[in-house]
GROMACS .gro file of C-alpha atoms in nm:
model
   65
    1UNK     CA    1  -0.475   0.382   0.708
    2UNK     CA    2  -0.778   0.382   0.483
    3UNK     CA    3  -0.930   0.182   0.204
    4UNK     CA    4  -0.959   0.317  -0.147
    5UNK     CA    5  -0.898   0.206  -0.500
    6UNK     CA    6  -0.541   0.230  -0.616
    7UNK     CA    7  -0.486   0.345  -0.972
    8UNK     CA    8  -0.170   0.295  -1.172
    9UNK     CA    9   0.105   0.545  -1.116
   10UNK     CA   10   0.229   0.754  -1.405
   11UNK     CA   11   0.565   0.814  -1.240
   12UNK     CA   12   0.851   0.603  -1.372
   13UNK     CA   13   1.013   0.596  -1.027
   14UNK     CA   14   0.731   0.390  -0.876
   15UNK     CA   15   0.617   0.038  -0.957
   16UNK     CA   16   0.325   0.001  -1.197
   17UNK     CA   17   0.094  -0.157  -0.937
   18UNK     CA   18   0.148   0.107  -0.671
   19UNK     CA   19   0.019   0.456  -0.626
   20UNK     CA   20   0.134   0.741  -0.411
   21UNK     CA   21  -0.038   1.040  -0.263
   22UNK     CA   22   0.073   1.351  -0.083
   23UNK     CA   23  -0.141   1.380   0.228
   24UNK     CA   24  -0.063   1.681   0.449
   25UNK     CA   25   0.292   1.688   0.316
   26UNK     CA   26   0.354   1.318   0.384
   27UNK     CA   27   0.423   1.085   0.093
   28UNK     CA   28   0.186   0.787   0.114
   29UNK     CA   29   0.221   0.455  -0.067
   30UNK     CA   30  -0.057   0.207  -0.152
   31UNK     CA   31  -0.011  -0.141  -0.013
   32UNK     CA   32  -0.241  -0.393  -0.179
   33UNK     CA   33  -0.303  -0.719   0.003
   34UNK     CA   34  -0.541  -1.014   0.020
   35UNK     CA   35  -0.696  -1.095   0.357
   36UNK     CA   36  -1.018  -1.265   0.470
   37UNK     CA   37  -1.125  -1.347   0.116
   38UNK     CA   38  -1.098  -1.002  -0.040
   39UNK     CA   39  -0.847  -0.762  -0.184
   40UNK     CA   40  -0.774  -0.460   0.035
   41UNK     CA   41  -0.569  -0.143   0.004
   42UNK     CA   42  -0.395   0.058   0.275
   43UNK     CA   43  -0.222   0.395   0.241
   44UNK     CA   44   0.098   0.398   0.446
   45UNK     CA   45   0.377   0.653   0.488
   46UNK     CA   46   0.704   0.558   0.323
   47UNK     CA   47   0.882   0.563   0.659
   48UNK     CA   48   0.646   0.297   0.801
   49UNK     CA   49   0.619   0.084   0.485
   50UNK     CA   50   0.865  -0.191   0.580
   51UNK     CA   51   0.716  -0.247   0.923
   52UNK     CA   52   0.359  -0.238   0.788
   53UNK     CA   53   0.438  -0.502   0.525
   54UNK     CA   54   0.605  -0.726   0.786
   55UNK     CA   55   0.308  -0.688   1.021
   56UNK     CA   56   0.066  -0.777   0.741
   57UNK     CA   57   0.263  -1.090   0.655
   58UNK     CA   58   0.262  -1.191   1.023
   59UNK     CA   59  -0.120  -1.186   1.020
   60UNK     CA   60  -0.135  -1.421   0.721
   61UNK     CA   61  -0.213  -1.158   0.458
   62UNK     CA   62  -0.081  -1.205   0.105
   63UNK     CA   63   0.088  -0.897  -0.038
   64UNK     CA   64  -0.025  -0.816  -0.392
   65UNK     CA   65   0.247  -0.556  -0.463
   0.00000   0.00000   0.00000
C-alpha cells in the first residue's frame, strides 16, 4: 500500500475516478479515501479490494470512490 496521486483512467471498463496499475503482474486499484483531515490514496490488489474497503470504513474513513 502506498500513497500517490491517482489520475483518471482511460479504460471504459473502470470507473472515472479510479486508476489501475500493473505492478509485478498484479492488477492494482486506487482506493481514494478521506481520513484524519486529508485525502489519501492506497493501491490495493483487486483480490483484496473488498476487505480493504470494509477495513477502511471500520476505522471511520470516508471512501471517495
